[in-house]
One Martini backbone bead per residue (centre of mass of N, CA, C, O) as a GRO file, in nm:
protein
   97
    1UNK     BB    1  13.561  11.381  12.020
    2UNK     BB    2  13.331  11.128  11.998
    3UNK     BB    3  13.213  10.797  11.857
    4UNK     BB    4  12.923  10.770  11.999
    5UNK     BB    5  12.637  10.608  11.911
    6UNK     BB    6  12.455  10.690  12.148
    7UNK     BB    7  12.478  10.994  12.104
    8UNK     BB    8  12.363  10.997  11.822
    9UNK     BB    9  12.092  10.870  11.895
   10UNK     BB   10  12.009  11.080  12.104
   11UNK     BB   11  12.010  11.320  11.911
   12UNK     BB   12  11.810  11.206  11.708
   13UNK     BB   13  11.577  11.167  11.904
   14UNK     BB   14  11.555  11.456  11.999
   15UNK     BB   15  11.503  11.583  11.724
   16UNK     BB   16  11.255  11.421  11.649
   17UNK     BB   17  11.073  11.478  11.905
   18UNK     BB   18  11.086  11.782  11.892
   19UNK     BB   19  10.951  11.807  11.616
   20UNK     BB   20  10.692  11.648  11.677
   21UNK     BB   21  10.599  11.826  11.912
   22UNK     BB   22  10.582  12.095  11.767
   23UNK     BB   23  10.372  11.999  11.561
   24UNK     BB   24  10.157  11.901  11.762
   25UNK     BB   25  10.116  12.165  11.911
   26UNK     BB   26  10.028  12.330  11.666
   27UNK     BB   27   9.789  12.154  11.584
   28UNK     BB   28   9.631  12.180  11.847
   29UNK     BB   29   9.603  12.485  11.853
   30UNK     BB   30   9.445  12.502  11.591
   31UNK     BB   31   9.208  12.328  11.670
   32UNK     BB   32   9.129  12.490  11.921
   33UNK     BB   33   9.087  12.769  11.775
   34UNK     BB   34   8.867  12.636  11.555
   35UNK     BB   35   8.634  12.493  11.707
   36UNK     BB   36   8.414  12.710  11.736
   37UNK     BB   37   8.378  12.773  11.437
   38UNK     BB   38   8.304  12.485  11.342
   39UNK     BB   39   8.054  12.455  11.524
   40UNK     BB   40   7.897  12.700  11.411
   41UNK     BB   41   7.910  12.578  11.109
   42UNK     BB   42   7.837  12.258  11.146
   43UNK     BB   43   8.141  12.086  11.155
   44UNK     BB   44   8.193  11.873  11.394
   45UNK     BB   45   8.274  11.618  11.242
   46UNK     BB   46   8.536  11.732  11.132
   47UNK     BB   47   8.660  11.798  11.402
   48UNK     BB   48   8.658  11.512  11.513
   49UNK     BB   49   8.844  11.400  11.292
   50UNK     BB   50   9.089  11.573  11.358
   51UNK     BB   51   9.119  11.471  11.646
   52UNK     BB   52   9.149  11.171  11.582
   53UNK     BB   53   9.407  11.205  11.415
   54UNK     BB   54   9.573  11.332  11.637
   55UNK     BB   55   9.553  11.099  11.838
   56UNK     BB   56   9.690  10.886  11.665
   57UNK     BB   57   9.960  11.033  11.634
   58UNK     BB   58  10.026  11.080  11.936
   59UNK     BB   59  10.016  10.783  12.023
   60UNK     BB   60  10.237  10.678  11.837
   61UNK     BB   61  10.461  10.870  11.947
   62UNK     BB   62  10.446  10.790  12.243
   63UNK     BB   63  10.522  10.494  12.204
   64UNK     BB   64  10.797  10.549  12.075
   65UNK     BB   65  10.916  10.704  12.313
   66UNK     BB   66  10.901  10.466  12.506
   67UNK     BB   67  11.078  10.269  12.339
   68UNK     BB   68  11.328  10.493  12.345
   69UNK     BB   69  11.329  10.630  12.643
   70UNK     BB   70  11.136  10.903  12.616
   71UNK     BB   71  10.971  11.013  12.881
   72UNK     BB   72  10.914  11.313  12.835
   73UNK     BB   73  10.775  11.288  12.563
   74UNK     BB   74  10.558  11.092  12.652
   75UNK     BB   75  10.433  11.286  12.855
   76UNK     BB   76  10.368  11.520  12.659
   77UNK     BB   77  10.185  11.353  12.476
   78UNK     BB   78   9.988  11.277  12.700
   79UNK     BB   79   9.888  11.566  12.748
   80UNK     BB   80   9.778  11.610  12.464
   81UNK     BB   81   9.578  11.377  12.475
   82UNK     BB   82   9.407  11.484  12.707
   83UNK     BB   83   9.322  11.745  12.563
   84UNK     BB   84   9.191  11.610  12.315
   85UNK     BB   85   8.982  11.444  12.470
   86UNK     BB   86   8.842  11.687  12.600
   87UNK     BB   87   8.761  11.825  12.337
   88UNK     BB   88   8.597  11.591  12.223
   89UNK     BB   89   8.389  11.594  12.456
   90UNK     BB   90   8.267  11.878  12.388
   91UNK     BB   91   8.156  11.800  12.111
   92UNK     BB   92   7.963  11.577  12.190
   93UNK     BB   93   7.798  11.764  12.380
   94UNK     BB   94   7.725  11.980  12.156
   95UNK     BB   95   7.530  11.764  11.988
   96UNK     BB   96   7.336  11.754  12.208
   97UNK     BB   97   6.960  11.802  12.264
   0.00000   0.00000   0.00000
């Protein structure tokens, strides 16, 4: 076994981004699953705020992944961002009468 600091950094980056992605994916699934209920309850503004917070977090992590050269994670966060933007768009459309 070698003491290559690049290997340590790569493992740390992988562990960090894996954890962040797992949390982001779970958060998005929860938002997505609860979106219909929240809209029926008339709290779509709260839902929009949750999505906006999610988008901020995912964008920040995507940028960090790009900076660290973690292109796969950056791409995966980009996909989550696209899904969140699409969901946010349906909420805005749902509020127009």
